[in-house]
XYZ file of N, CA, C and O in Angstrom:
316
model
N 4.461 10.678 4.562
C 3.342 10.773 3.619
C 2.209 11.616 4.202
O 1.870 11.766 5.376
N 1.730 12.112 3.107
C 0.728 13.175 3.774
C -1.025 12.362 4.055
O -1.571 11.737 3.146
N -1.619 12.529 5.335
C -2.446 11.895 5.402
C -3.439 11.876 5.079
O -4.238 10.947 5.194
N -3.599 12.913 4.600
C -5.273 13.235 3.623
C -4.249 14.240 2.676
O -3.534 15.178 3.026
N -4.535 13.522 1.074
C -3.953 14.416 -0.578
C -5.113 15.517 -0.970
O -6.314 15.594 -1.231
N -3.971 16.286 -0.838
C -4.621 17.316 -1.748
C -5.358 17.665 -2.393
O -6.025 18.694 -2.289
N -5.399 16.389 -3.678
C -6.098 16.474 -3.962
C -6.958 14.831 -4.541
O -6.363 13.772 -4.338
N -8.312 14.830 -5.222
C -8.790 13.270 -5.106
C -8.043 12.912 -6.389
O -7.805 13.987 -6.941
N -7.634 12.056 -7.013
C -7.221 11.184 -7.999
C -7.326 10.225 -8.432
O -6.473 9.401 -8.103
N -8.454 9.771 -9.439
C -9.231 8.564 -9.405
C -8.063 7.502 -9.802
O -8.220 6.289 -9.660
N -6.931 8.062 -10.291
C -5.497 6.609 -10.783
C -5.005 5.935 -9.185
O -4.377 4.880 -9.271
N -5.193 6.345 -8.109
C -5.270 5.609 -6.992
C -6.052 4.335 -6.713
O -5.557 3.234 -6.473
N -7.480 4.672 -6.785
C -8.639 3.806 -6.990
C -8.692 2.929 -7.974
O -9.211 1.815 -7.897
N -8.093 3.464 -9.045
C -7.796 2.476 -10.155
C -6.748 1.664 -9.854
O -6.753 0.609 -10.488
N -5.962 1.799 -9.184
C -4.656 1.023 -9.229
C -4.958 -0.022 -8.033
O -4.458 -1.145 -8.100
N -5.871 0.387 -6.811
C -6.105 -0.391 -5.887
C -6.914 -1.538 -6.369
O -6.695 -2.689 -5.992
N -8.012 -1.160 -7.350
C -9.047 -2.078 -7.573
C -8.860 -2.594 -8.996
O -9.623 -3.366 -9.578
N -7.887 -2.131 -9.408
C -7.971 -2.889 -11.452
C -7.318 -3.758 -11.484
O -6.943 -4.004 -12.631
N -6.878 -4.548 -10.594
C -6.379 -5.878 -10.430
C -7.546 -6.925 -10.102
O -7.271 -8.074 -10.449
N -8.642 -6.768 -9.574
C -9.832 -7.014 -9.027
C -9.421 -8.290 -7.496
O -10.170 -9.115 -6.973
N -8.700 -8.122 -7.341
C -8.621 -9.652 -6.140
C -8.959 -8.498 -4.851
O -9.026 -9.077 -3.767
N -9.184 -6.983 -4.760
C -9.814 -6.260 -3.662
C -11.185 -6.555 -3.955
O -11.941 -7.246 -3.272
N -11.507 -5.809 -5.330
C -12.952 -6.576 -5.374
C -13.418 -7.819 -4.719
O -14.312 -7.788 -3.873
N -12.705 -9.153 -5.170
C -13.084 -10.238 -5.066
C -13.258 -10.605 -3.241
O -14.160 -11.132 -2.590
N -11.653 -9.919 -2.802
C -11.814 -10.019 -1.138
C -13.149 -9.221 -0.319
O -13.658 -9.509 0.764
N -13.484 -8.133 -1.268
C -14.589 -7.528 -0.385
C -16.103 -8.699 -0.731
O -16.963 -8.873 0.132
N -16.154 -9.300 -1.950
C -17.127 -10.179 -2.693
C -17.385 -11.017 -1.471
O -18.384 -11.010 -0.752
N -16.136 -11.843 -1.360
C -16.122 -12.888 -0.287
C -16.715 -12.327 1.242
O -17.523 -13.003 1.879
N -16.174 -10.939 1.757
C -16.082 -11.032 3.043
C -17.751 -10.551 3.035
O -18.357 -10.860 4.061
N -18.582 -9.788 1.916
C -20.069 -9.262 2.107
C -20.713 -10.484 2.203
O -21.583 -10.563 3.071
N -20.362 -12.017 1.121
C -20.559 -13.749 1.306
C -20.785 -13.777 2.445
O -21.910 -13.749 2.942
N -19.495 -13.851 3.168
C -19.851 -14.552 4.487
C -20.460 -13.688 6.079
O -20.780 -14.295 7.102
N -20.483 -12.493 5.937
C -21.343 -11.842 6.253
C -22.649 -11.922 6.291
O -23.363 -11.817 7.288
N -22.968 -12.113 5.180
C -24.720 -11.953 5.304
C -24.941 -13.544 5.556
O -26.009 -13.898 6.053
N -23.837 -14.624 5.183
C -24.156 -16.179 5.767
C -24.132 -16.241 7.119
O -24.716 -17.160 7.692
N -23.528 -15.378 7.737
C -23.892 -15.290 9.126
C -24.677 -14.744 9.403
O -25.498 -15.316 10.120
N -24.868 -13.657 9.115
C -25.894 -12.593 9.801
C -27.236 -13.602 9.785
O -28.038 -13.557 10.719
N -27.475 -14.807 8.288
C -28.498 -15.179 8.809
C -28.733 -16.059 9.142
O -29.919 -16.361 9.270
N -27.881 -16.798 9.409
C -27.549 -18.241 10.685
C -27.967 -17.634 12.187
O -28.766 -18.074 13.013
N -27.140 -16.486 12.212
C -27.721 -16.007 13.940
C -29.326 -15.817 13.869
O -29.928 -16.338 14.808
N -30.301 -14.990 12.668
C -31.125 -14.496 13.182
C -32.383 -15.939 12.777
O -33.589 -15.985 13.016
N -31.546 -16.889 12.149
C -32.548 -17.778 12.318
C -32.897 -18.700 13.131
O -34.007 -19.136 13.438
N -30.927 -19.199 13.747
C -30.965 -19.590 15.002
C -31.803 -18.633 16.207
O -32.689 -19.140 16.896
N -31.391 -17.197 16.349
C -32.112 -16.728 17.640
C -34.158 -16.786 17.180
O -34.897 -17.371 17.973
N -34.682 -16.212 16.062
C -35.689 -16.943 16.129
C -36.274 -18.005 16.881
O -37.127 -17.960 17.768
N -35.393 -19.403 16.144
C -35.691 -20.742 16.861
C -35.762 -20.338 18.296
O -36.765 -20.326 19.008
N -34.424 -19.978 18.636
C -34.717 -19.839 19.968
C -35.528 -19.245 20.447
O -36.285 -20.130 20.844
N -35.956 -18.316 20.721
C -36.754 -17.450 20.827
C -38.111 -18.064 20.809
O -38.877 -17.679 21.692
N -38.512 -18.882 20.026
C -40.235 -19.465 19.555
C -39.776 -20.496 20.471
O -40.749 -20.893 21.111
N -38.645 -21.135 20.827
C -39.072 -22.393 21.583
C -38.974 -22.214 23.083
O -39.391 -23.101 23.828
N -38.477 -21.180 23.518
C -38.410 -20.552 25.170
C -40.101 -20.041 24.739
O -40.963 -20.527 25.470
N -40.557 -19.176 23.698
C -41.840 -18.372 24.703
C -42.935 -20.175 24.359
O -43.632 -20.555 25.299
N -42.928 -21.063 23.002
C -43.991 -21.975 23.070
C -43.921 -22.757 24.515
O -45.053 -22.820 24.996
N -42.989 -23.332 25.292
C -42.286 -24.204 26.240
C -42.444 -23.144 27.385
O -42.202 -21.947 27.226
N -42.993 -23.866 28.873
C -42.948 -23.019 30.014
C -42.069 -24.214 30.682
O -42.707 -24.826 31.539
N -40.976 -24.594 30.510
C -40.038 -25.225 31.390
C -39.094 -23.977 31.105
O -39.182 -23.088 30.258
N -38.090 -24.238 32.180
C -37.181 -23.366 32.267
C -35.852 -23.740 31.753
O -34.948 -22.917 31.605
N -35.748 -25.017 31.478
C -34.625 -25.521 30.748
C -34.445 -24.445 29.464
O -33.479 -23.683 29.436
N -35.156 -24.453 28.726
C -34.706 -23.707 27.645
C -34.482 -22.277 27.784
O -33.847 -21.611 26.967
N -34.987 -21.855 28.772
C -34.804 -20.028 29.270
C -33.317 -20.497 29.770
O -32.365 -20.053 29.128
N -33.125 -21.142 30.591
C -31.559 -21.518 30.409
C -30.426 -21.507 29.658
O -29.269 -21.089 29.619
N -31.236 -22.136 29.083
C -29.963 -22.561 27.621
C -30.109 -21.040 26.628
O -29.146 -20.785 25.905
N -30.983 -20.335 26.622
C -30.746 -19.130 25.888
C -29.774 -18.246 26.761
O -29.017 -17.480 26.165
N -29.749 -18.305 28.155
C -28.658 -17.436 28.875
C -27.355 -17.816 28.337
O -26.521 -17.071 27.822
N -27.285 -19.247 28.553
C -26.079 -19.902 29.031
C -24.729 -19.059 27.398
O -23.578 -19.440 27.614
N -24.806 -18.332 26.357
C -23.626 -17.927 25.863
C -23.577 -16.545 26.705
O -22.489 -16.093 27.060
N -24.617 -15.986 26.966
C -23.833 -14.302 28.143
C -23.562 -15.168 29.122
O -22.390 -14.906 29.394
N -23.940 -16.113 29.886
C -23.018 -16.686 31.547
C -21.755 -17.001 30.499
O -20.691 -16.449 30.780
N -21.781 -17.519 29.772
C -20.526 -18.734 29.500
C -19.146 -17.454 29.110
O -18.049 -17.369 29.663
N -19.611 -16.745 28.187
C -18.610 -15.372 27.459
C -17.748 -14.630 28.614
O -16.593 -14.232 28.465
N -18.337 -14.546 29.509
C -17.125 -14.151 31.070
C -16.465 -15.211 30.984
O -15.419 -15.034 30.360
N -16.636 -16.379 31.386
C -16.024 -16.869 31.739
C -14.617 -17.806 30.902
O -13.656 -18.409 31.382
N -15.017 -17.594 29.614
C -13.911 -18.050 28.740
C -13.101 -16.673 27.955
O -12.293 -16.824 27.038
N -13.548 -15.190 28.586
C -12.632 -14.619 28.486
C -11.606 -14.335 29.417
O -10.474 -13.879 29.256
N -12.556 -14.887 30.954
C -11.385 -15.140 32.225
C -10.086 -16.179 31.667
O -8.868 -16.019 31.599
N -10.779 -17.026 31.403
C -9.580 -18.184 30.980
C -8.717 -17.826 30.013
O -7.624 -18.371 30.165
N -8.797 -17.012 28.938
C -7.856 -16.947 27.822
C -7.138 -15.655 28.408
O -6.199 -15.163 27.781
N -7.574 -15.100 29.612
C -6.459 -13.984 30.042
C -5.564 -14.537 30.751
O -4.459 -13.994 30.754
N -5.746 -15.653 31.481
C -4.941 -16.611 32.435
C -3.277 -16.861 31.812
O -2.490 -17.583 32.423
């Protein structure tokens, strides 16, 4: 098959998407995308306001501790 056609042909696009369950899979995956995107930035917020309000170091800790921890549980799953 040739990897880039000749020419464009919108009955391709039609045939991929006029069933709509591509639609629907891209619907879902932009869903849970942006449900994450803003779980992290509200979690790192939190974090963030409670390391600079707080001068203990426990919590400057605990904001490291997923870059320490991410070595080390990709050591283990190469094992």
């Amino acid at each position: 098959p040739d990897p880039w056609p000749r020419a464009w042909r919108p009955e391709r696009w039609t045939a991929a998407v006029g069933d709509g369950a591509l639609v629907e899979a891209a619907a879902v995956s932009l869903g849970i995308s942006l449900a994450v995107a803003l779980a992290a930035t509200l979690g790192g917020a939190a974090t963030g306001a409670a390391v600079a309000r707080r001068r203990g170091r426990l919590w400057l800790w605990l904001a490291y501790l997923p870059f320490a921890s991410s070595p080390v549980v990709l050591g283990v799953c190469l094992l």
